[in-house]
PDB file of C-alpha atoms in Angstrom:
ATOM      1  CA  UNK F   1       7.785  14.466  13.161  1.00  0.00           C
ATOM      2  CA  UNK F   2       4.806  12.776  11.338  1.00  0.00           C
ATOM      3  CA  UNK F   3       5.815  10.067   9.432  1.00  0.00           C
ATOM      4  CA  UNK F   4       4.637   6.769   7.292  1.00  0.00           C
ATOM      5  CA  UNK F   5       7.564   4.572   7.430  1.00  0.00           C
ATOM      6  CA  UNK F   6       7.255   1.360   4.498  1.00  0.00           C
ATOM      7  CA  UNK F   7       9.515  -2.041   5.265  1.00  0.00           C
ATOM      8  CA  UNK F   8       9.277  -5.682   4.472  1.00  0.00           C
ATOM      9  CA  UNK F   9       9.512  -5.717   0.235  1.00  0.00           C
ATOM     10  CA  UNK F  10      12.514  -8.012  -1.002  1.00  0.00           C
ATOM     11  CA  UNK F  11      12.953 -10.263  -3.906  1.00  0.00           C
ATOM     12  CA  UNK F  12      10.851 -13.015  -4.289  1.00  0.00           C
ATOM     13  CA  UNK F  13      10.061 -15.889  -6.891  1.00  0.00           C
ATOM     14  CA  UNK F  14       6.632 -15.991  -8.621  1.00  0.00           C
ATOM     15  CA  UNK F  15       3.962 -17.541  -6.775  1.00  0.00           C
ATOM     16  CA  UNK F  16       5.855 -16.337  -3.399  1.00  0.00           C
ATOM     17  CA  UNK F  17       4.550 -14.174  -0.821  1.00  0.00           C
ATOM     18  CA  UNK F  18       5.854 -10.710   1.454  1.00  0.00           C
ATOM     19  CA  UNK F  19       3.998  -8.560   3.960  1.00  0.00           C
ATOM     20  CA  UNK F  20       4.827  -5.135   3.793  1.00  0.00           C
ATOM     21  CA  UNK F  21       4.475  -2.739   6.892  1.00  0.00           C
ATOM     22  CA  UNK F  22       3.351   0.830   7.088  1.00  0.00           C
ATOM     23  CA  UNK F  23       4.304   2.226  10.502  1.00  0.00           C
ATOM     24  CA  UNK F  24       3.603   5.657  11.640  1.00  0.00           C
ATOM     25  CA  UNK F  25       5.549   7.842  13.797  1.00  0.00           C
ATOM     26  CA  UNK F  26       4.454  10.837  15.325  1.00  0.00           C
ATOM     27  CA  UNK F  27       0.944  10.210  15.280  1.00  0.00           C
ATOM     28  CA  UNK F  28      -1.774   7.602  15.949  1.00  0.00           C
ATOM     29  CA  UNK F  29      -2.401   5.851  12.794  1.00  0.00           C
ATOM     30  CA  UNK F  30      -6.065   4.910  13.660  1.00  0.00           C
ATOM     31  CA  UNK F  31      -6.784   8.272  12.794  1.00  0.00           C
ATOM     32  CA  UNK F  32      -6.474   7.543   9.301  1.00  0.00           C
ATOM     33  CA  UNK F  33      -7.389   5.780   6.588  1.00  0.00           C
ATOM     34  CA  UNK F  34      -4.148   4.085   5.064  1.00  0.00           C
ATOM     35  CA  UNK F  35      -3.833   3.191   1.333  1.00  0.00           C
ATOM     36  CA  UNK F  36      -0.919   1.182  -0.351  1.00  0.00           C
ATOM     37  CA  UNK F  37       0.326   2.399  -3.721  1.00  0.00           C
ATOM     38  CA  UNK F  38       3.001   1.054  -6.432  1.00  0.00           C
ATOM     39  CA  UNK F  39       4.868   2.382  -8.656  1.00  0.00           C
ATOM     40  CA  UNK F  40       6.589   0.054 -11.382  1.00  0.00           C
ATOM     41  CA  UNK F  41       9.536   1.311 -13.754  1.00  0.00           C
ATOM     42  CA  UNK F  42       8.231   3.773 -16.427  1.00  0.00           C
ATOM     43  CA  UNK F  43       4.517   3.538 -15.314  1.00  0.00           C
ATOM     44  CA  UNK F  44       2.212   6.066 -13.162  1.00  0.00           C
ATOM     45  CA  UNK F  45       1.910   5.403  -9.511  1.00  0.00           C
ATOM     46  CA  UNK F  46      -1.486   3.297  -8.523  1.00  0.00           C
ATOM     47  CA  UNK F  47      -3.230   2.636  -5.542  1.00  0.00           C
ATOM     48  CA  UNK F  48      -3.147  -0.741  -4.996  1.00  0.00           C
ATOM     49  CA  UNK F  49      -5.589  -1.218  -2.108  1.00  0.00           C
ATOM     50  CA  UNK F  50      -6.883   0.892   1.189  1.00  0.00           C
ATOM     51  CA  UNK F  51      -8.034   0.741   4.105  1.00  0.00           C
ATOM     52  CA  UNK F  52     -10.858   2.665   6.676  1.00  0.00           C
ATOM     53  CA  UNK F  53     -10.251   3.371  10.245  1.00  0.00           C
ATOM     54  CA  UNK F  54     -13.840   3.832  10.431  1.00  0.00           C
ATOM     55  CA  UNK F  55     -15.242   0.630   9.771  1.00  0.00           C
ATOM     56  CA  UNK F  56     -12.554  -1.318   8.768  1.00  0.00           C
ATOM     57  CA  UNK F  57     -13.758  -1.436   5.300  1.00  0.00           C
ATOM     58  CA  UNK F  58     -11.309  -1.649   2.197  1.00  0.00           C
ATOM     59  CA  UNK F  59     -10.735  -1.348  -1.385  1.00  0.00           C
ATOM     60  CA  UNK F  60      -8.849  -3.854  -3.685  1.00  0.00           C
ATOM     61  CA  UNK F  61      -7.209  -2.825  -7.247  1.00  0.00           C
ATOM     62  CA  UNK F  62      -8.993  -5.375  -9.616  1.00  0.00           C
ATOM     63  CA  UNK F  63      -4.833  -6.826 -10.331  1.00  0.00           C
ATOM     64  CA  UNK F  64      -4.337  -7.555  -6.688  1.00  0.00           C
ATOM     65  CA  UNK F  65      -7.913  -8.720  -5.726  1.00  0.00           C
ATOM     66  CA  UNK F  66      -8.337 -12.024  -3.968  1.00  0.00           C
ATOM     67  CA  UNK F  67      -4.026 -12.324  -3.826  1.00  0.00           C
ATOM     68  CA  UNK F  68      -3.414  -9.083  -1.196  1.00  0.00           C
ATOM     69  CA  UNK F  69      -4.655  -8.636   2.023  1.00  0.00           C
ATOM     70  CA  UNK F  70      -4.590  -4.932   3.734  1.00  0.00           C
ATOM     71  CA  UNK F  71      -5.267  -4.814   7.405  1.00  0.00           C
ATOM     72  CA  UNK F  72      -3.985  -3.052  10.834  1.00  0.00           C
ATOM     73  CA  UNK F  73      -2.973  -3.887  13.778  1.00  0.00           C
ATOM     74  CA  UNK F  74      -3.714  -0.519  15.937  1.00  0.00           C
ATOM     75  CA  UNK F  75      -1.804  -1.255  18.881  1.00  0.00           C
ATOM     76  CA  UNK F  76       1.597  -1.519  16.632  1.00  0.00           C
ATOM     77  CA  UNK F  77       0.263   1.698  15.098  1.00  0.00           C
ATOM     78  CA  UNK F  78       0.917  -0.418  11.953  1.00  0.00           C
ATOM     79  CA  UNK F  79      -0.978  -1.373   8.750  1.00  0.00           C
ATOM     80  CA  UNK F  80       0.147  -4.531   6.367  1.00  0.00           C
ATOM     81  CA  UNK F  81      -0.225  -5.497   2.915  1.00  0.00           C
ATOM     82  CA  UNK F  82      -0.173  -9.391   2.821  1.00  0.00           C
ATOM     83  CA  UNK F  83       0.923 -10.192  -0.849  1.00  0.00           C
ATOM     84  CA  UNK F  84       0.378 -14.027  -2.052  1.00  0.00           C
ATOM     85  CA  UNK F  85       0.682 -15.437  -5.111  1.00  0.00           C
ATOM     86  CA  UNK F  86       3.029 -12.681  -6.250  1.00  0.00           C
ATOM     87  CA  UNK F  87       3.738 -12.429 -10.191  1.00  0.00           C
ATOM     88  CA  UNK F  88       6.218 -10.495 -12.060  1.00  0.00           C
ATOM     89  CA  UNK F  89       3.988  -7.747 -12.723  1.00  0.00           C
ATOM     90  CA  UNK F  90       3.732  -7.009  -8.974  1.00  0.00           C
ATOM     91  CA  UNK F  91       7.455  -5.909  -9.184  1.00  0.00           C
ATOM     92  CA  UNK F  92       7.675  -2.508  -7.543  1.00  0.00           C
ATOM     93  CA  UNK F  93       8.387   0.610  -4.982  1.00  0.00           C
ATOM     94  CA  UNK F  94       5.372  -0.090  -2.673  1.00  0.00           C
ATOM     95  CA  UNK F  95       4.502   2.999  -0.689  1.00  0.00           C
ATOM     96  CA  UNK F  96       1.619   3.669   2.091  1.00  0.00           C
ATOM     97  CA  UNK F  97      -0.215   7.226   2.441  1.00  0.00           C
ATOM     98  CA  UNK F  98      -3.182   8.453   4.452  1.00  0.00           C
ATOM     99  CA  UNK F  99      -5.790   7.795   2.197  1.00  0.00           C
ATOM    100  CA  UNK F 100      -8.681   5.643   0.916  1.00  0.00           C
ATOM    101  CA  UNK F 101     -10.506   5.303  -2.646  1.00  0.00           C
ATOM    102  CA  UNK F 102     -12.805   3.328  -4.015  1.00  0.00           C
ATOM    103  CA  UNK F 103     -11.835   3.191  -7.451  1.00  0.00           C
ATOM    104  CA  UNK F 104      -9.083   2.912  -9.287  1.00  0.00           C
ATOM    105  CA  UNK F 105      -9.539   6.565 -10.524  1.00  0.00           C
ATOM    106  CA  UNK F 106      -9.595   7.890  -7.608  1.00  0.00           C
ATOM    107  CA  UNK F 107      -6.557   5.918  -6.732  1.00  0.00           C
ATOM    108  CA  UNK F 108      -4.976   7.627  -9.194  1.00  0.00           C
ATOM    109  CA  UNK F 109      -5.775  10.778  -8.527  1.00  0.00           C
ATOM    110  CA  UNK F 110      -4.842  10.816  -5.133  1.00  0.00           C
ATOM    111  CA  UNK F 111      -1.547   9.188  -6.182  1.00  0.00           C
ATOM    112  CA  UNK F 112      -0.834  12.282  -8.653  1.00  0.00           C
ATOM    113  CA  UNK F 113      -1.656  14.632  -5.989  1.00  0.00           C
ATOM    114  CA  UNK F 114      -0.109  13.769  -2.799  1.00  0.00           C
ATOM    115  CA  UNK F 115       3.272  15.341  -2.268  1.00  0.00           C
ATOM    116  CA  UNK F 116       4.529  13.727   1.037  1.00  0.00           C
ATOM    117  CA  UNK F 117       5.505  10.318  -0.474  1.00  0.00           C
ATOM    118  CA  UNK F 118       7.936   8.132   2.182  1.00  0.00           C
ATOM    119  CA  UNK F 119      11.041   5.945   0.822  1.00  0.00           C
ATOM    120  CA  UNK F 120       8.918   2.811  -0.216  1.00  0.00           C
ATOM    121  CA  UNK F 121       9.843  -0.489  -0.402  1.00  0.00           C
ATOM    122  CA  UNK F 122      11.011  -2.279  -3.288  1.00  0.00           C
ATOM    123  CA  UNK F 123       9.164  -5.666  -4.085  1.00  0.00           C
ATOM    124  CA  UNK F 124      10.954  -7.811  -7.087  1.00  0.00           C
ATOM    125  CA  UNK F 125       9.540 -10.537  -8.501  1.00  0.00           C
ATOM    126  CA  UNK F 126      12.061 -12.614 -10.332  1.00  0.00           C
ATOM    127  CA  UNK F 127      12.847 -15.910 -11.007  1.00  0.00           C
TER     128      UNK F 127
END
């Protein structure tokens, strides 16, 4: 069974950090490109940041850039989302997908479209 299994959200204070993981089953994740999306009470679903597994290159939304971190660690067949300096507006379901964007649009779009969405994990930020 292919699937994108997300872990490591919690509750955290403002200014705290989490790594999320996004571990595959049933299939060798360096096949794909992997993109992290959010979706916060009452709001649309958003990509949040992506990566290649072509040249390792990746896309940051413009609310996370410079505090997340996406990367993979192929032999784990895993792919994180280092979150630092975490605010309240990060609060969250977190989910991975096979995917990559370059713009928030397109982020978007993807988001609206994909049907195969995993549990997530909730992130809280909360003092």
């Amino acid at each position: 069974q292919v699937q994108l299994v997300e872990s490591g959200g919690g509750l955290v204070q403002p200014g705290g950090s989490l790594r999320l993981s996004c571990a595959a089953s049933g299939f060798t994740l360096d096949d794909y490109p992997i993109g992290w999306f959010r979706q916060a009470p009452g709001k649309e679903r958003e990509g949040v940041s992506c990566i290649s597994n072509r040249d390792g290159s990746t896309y940051y939304a413009d609310s996370v850039k410079g505090r997340f971190t996406i990367s993979r660690d192929n032999a784990k067949n895993t792919v994180y989302l280092q979150m630092n300096s975490l605010n309240p507006e990060d609060t969250a379901i977190y989910y991975c997908a096979p995917a990559f964007f370059t713009t928030a649009q397109e982020g978007a779009r993807f988001a609206k479209d994909y049907g195969d969405w995993g549990q997530g994990t909730q992130v809280t930020v909360s003092s």
